[in-house]
CSV table of C-alpha atoms in Angstrom, one decimal:
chain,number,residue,atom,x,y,z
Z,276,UNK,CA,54.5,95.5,-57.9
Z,277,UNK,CA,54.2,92.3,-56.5
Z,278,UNK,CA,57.1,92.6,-53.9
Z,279,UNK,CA,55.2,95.1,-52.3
Z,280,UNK,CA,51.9,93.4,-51.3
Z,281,UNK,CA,54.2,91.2,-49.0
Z,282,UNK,CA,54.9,94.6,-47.1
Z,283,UNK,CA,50.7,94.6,-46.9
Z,284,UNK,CA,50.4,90.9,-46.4
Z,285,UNK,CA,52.5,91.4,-43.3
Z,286,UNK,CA,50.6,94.5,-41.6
Z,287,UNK,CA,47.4,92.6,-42.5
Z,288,UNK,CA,48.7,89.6,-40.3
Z,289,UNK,CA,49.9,91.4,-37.6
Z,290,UNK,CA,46.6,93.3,-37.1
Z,291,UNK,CA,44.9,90.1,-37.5
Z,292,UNK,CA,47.2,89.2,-34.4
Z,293,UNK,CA,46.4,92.2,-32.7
Z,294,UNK,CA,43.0,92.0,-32.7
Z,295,UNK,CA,43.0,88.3,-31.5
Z,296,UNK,CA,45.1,90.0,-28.3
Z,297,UNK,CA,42.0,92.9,-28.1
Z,298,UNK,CA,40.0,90.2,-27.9
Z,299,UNK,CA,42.0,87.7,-25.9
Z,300,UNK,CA,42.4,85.0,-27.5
Z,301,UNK,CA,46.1,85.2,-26.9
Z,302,UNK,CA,48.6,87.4,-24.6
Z,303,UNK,CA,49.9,91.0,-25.2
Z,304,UNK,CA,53.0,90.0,-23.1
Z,305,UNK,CA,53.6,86.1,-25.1
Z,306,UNK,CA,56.2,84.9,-26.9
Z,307,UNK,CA,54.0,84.2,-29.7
Z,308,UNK,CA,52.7,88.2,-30.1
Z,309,UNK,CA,56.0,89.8,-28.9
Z,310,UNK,CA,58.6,87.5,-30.9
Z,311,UNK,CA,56.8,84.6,-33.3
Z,312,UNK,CA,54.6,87.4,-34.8
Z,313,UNK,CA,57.5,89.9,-36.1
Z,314,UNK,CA,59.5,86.9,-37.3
Z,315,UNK,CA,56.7,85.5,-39.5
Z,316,UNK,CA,56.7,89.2,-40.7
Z,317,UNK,CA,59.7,88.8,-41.9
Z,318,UNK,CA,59.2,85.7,-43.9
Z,319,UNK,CA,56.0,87.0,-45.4
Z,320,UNK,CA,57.4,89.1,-47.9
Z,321,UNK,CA,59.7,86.5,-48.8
Z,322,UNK,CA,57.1,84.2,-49.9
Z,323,UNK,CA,55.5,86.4,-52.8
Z,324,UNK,CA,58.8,87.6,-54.0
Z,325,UNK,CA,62.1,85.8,-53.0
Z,326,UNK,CA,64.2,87.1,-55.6
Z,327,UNK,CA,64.2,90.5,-54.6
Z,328,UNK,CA,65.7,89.9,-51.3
Z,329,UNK,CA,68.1,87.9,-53.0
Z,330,UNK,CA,69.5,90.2,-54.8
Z,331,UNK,CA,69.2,93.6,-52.7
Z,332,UNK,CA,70.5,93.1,-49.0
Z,333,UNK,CA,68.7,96.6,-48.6
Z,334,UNK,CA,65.6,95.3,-49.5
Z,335,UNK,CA,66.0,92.3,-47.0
Z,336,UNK,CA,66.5,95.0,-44.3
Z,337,UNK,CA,64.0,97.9,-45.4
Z,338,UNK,CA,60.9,95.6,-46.5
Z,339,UNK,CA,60.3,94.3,-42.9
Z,340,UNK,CA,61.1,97.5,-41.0
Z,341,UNK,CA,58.9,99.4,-43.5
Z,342,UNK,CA,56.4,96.3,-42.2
Z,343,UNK,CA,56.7,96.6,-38.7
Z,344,UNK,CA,56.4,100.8,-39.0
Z,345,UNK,CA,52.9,100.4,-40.6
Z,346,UNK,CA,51.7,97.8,-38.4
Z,347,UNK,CA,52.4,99.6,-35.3
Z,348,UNK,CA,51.3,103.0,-36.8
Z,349,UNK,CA,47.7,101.2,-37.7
Z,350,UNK,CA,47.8,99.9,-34.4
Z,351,UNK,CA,47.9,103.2,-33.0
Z,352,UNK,CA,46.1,105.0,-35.3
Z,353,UNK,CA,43.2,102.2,-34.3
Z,354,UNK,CA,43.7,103.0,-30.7
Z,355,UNK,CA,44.9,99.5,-30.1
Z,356,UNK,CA,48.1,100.7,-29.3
Z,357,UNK,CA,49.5,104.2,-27.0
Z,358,UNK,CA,53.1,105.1,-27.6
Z,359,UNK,CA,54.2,103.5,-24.6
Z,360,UNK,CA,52.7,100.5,-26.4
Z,361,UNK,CA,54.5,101.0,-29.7
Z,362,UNK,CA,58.1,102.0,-27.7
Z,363,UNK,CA,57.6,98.2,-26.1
Z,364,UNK,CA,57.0,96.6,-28.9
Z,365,UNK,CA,59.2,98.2,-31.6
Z,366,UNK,CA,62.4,96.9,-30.9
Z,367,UNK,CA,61.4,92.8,-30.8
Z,368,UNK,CA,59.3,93.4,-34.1
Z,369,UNK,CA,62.2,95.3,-35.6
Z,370,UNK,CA,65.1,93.2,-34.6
Z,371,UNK,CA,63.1,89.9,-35.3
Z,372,UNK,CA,61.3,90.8,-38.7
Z,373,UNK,CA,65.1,91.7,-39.9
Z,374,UNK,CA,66.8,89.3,-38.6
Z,375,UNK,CA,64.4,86.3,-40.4
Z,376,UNK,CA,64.5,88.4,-43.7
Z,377,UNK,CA,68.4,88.2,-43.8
Z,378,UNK,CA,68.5,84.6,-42.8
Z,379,UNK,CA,66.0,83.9,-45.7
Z,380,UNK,CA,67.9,85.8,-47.9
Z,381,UNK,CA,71.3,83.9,-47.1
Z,382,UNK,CA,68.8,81.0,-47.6
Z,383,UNK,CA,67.7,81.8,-51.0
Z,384,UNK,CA,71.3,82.0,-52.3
Z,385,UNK,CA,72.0,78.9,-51.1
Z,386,UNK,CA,68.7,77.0,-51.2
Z,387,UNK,CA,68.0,74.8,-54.8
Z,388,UNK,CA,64.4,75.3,-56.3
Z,389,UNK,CA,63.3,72.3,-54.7
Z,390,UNK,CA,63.9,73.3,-51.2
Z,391,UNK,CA,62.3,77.2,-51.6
Z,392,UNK,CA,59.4,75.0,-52.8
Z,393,UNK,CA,59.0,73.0,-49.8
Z,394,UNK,CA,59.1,75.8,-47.9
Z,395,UNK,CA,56.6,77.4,-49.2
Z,396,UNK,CA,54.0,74.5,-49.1
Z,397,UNK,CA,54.5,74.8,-45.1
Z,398,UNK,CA,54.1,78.3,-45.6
Z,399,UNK,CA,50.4,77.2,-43.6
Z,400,UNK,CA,51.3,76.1,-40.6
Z,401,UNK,CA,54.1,79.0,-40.4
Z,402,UNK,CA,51.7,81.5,-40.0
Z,403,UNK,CA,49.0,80.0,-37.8
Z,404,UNK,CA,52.2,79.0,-35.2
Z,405,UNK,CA,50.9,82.2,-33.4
Z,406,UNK,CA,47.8,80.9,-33.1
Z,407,UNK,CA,48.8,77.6,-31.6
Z,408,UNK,CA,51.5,78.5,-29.5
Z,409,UNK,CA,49.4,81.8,-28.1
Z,410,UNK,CA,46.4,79.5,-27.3
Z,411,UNK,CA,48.8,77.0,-25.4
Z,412,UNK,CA,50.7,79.8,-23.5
Z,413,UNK,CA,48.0,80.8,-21.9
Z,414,UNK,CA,47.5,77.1,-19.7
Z,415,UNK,CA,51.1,77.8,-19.0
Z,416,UNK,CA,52.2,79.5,-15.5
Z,417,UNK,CA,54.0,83.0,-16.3
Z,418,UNK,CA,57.4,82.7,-14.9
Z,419,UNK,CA,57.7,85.5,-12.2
Z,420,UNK,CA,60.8,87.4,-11.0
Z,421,UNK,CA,60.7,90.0,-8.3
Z,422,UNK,CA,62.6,93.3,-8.5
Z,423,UNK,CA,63.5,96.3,-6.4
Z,424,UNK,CA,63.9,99.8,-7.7
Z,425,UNK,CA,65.5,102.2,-5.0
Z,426,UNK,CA,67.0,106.1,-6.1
Z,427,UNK,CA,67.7,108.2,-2.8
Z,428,UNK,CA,68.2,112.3,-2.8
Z,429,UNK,CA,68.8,115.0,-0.2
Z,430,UNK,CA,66.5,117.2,0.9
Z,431,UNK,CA,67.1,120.4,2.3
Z,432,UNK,CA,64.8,120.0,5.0
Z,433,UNK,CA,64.6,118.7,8.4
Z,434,UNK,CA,62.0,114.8,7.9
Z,435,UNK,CA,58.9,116.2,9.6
Z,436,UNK,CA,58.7,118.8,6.9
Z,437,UNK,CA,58.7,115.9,3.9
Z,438,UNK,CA,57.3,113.4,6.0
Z,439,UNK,CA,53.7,115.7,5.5
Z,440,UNK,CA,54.1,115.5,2.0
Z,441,UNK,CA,54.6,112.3,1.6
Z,442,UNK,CA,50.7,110.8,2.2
Z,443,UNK,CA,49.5,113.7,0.4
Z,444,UNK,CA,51.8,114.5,-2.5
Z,445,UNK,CA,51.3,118.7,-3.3
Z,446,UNK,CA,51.3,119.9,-6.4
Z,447,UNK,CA,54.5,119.1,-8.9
Z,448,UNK,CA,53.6,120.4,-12.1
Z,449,UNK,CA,55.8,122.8,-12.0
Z,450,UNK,CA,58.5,121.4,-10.7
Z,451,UNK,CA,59.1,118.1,-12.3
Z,452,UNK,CA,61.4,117.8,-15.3
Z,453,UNK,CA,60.4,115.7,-18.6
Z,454,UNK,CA,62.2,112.7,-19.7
Z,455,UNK,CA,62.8,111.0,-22.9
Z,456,UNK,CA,60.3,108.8,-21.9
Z,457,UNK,CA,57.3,111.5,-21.6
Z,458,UNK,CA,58.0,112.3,-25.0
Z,459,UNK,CA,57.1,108.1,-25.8
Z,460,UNK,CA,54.3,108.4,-24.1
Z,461,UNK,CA,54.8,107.8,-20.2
Z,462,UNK,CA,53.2,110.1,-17.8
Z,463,UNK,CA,54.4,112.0,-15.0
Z,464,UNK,CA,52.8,112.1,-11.3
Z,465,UNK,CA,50.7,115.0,-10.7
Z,466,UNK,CA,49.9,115.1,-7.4
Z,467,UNK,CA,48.5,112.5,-4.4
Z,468,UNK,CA,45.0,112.9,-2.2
Z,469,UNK,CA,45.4,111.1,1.1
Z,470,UNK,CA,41.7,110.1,3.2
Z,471,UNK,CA,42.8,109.3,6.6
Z,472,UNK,CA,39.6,107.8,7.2
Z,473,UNK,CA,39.1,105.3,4.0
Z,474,UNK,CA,42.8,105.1,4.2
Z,475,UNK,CA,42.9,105.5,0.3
Z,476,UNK,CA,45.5,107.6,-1.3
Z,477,UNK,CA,44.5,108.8,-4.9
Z,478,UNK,CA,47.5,109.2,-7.2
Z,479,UNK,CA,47.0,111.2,-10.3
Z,480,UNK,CA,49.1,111.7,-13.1
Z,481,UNK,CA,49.2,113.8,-16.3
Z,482,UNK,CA,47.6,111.3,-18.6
Z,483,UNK,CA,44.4,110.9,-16.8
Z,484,UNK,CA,45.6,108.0,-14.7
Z,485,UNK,CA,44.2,107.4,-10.9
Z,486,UNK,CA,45.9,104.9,-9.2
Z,487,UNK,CA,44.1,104.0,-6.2
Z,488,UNK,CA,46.5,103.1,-3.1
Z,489,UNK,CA,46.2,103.0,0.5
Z,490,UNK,CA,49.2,102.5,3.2
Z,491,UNK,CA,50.4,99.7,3.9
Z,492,UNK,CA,52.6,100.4,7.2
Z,493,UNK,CA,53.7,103.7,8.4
Z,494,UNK,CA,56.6,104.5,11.5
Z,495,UNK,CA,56.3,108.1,11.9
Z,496,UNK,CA,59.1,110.2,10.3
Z,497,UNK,CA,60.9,107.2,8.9
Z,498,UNK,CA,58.9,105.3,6.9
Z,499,UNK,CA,55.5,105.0,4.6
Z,500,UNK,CA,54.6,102.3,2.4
Z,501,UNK,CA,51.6,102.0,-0.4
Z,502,UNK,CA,50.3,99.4,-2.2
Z,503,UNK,CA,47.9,99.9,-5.4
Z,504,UNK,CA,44.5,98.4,-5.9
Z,505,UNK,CA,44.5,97.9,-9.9
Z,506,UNK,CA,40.5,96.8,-9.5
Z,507,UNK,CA,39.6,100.3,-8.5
Z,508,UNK,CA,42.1,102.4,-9.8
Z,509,UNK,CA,41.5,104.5,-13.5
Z,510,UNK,CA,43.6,103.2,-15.8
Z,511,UNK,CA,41.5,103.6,-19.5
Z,512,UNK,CA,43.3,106.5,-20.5
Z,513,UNK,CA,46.3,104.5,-21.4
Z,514,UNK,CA,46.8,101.3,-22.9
Z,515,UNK,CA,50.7,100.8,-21.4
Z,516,UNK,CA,48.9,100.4,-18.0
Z,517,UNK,CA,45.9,98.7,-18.8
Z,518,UNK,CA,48.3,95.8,-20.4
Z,519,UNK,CA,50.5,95.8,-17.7
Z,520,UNK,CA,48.8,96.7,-14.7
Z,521,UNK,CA,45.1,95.0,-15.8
Z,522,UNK,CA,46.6,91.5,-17.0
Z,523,UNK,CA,49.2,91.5,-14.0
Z,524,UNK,CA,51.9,91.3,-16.0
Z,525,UNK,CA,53.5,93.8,-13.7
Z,526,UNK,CA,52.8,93.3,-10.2
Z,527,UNK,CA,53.8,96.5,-7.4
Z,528,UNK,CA,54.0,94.8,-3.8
Z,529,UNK,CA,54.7,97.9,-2.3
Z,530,UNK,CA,56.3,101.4,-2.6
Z,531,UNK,CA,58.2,102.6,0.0
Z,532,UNK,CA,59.5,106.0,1.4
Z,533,UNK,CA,62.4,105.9,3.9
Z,534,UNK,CA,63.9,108.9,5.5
Z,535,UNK,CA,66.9,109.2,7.2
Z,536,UNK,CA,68.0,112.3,8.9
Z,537,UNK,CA,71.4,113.9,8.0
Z,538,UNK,CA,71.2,116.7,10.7
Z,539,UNK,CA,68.3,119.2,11.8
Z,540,UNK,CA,68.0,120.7,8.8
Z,541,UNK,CA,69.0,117.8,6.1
Z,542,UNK,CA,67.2,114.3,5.4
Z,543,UNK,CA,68.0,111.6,3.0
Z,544,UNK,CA,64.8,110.6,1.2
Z,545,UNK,CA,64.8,107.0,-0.6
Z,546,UNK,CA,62.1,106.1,-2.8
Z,547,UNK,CA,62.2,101.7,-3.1
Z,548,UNK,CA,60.0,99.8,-5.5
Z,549,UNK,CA,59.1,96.7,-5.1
Z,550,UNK,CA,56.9,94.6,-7.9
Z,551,UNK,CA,57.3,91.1,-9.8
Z,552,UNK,CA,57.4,90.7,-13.2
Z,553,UNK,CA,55.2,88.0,-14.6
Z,554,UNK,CA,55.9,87.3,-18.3
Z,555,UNK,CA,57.3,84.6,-21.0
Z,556,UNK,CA,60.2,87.0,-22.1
Z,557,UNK,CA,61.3,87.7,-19.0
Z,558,UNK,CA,64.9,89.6,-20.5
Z,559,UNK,CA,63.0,91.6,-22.2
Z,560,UNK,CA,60.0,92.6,-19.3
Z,561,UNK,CA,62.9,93.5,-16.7
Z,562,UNK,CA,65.0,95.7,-19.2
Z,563,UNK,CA,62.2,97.9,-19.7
Z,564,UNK,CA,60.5,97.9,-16.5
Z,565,UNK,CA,63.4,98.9,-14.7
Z,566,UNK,CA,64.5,102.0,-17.0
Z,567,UNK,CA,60.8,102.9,-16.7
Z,568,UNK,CA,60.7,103.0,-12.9
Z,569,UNK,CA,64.1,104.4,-12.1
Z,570,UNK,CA,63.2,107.2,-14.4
Z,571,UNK,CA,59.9,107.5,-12.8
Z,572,UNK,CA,61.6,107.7,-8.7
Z,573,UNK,CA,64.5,109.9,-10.4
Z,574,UNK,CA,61.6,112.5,-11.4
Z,575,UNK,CA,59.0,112.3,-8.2
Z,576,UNK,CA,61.8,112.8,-6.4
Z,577,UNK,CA,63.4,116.0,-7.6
Z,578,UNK,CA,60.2,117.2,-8.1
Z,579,UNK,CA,59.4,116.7,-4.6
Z,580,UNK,CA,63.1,118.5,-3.7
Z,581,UNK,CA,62.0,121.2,-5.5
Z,582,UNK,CA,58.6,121.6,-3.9
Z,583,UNK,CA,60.0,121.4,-0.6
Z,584,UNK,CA,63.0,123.7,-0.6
Z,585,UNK,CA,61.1,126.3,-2.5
């Protein structure tokens, strides 16, 4: 029994983690939550038992993923977390807490009583790394890289026609096509409200999000750019944005439309993101923002094909 209260040990200290980040004491998007967190995971169990994963490779694989499933289910379950949230943050808690659990295994094998026992008397300032290295991330700049997201389509349709729906986005409910990445929890674009006079463009997507935007520059039948005002805009109905969007980790500097006519009755629509990252895994922060977007402009703008040819 008593190899399984490291699997408990473990969800207990990654709550305990995630509830320091509610409260901000240290950073959603940190090496010490997104990396140091899910390797201690996998030494926790370790420390109660070590024979176990000595002797069952499976055990040394299962006992940490089993670990990081409950954590992250808790975590949602407590509304800490949406399943954007959870799709982030599996794979480094996964991949980590395993990794460390087979490296401690090899280690037990070849360790002598002595050195398992020194070990364990740092086992202390192990887990409290988190702390320390959480608290001095957040004196430490963010390193920032900018990106840029284009996907381009044809439009059957001469660029005065889409150029009216671009400001004011019509209805695409029925027209846009799900993703994988709705059914993890991303939301698709509803529709857009353009005031000509507040010059404030509303954005509204399935989830309840309001992104508020206004425009930015605008050359008549070629071009339209937005930016988004994060301060005004709704984002409590998801937890994804609020982290990324809220704490500027992800930064939009604009979104542009660009059309380029074919012939009378054709146009070439491109849709070109432009935003910076700001993060201390910044592999990790471009990988998924980049899937996340392109699938994003690939769906807006086939809905938006759709709505206009109909």
């Amino acid at each position: 029994m008593k190899k399984y209260y490291g699997i408990i040990f473990a969800v207990v200290y990654a709550m305990l983690f995630r509830v320091l980040v509610e409260f901000n004491i240290i950073d959603f998007n940190s090496v010490g939550y997104l990396l140091i967190v899910p390797l201690i995971m996998g030494y926790l169990p370790f420390l109660l038992d070590p024979q176990v994963f000595a002797k069952s490779s499976l055990k040394a694989v299962f006992f940490p993923l089993i670990s990081s499933f409950l954590f992250l289910f808790f975590a949602f379950k407590a509304r800490f977390e949406d399943l954007g949230c959870l799709i982030i943050l599996l794979p480094p808690y996964a991949l980590a807490s395993v990794s460390v659990s087979l490296i401690l295994r090899y280690f037990i094998q070849s360790s002598t009583e002595n050195k398992m026992k020194n070990t364990k008397r740092n086992t202390l300032f192990i887990i409290v790394i988190p702390i320390l290295l959480g608290h001095f991330e957040k004196y430490i700049e963010k390193q920032e890289s900018n990106f840029q997201v284009s996907k381009t389509i044809k439009i059957d349709a001469p660029r005065e026609v889409i150029w009216n729906n671009l400001a004011s986005v019509p209805e695409l409910t029925n027209y846009i096509d799900n993703s994988l990445y709705n059914y993890l929890g991303f939301p698709n674009p509803v529709k857009s409200e353009y005031n000509s006079k507040t010059n404030t463009r509303l954005g509204y997507f399935d989830n309840g999000i309001i992104l508020n935007e206004k425009i930015i520059e605008s050359d008549q039948f070629k071009k339209m750019s937005f930016s988004i005002n994060v301060d005004k805009s709704e984002l409590d109905s998801s937890q994804t944005f609020k982290h990324v969007l809220k704490n500027k980790n992800l930064v939009f500097s604009s979104i542009t439309y660009q059309l380029e006519p074919i012939n009378k009755s054709q146009t070439k629509l491109t849709l070109v993101c432009d935003y910076k990252i700001r993060t201390n895994v910044p592999f990790y922060g471009e990988f998924c923002s980049k899937n996340i977007i392109s699938d994003f402009e690939n769906k807006l703008l086939n809905a938006l094909k759709k709505r206009i040819e109909k």
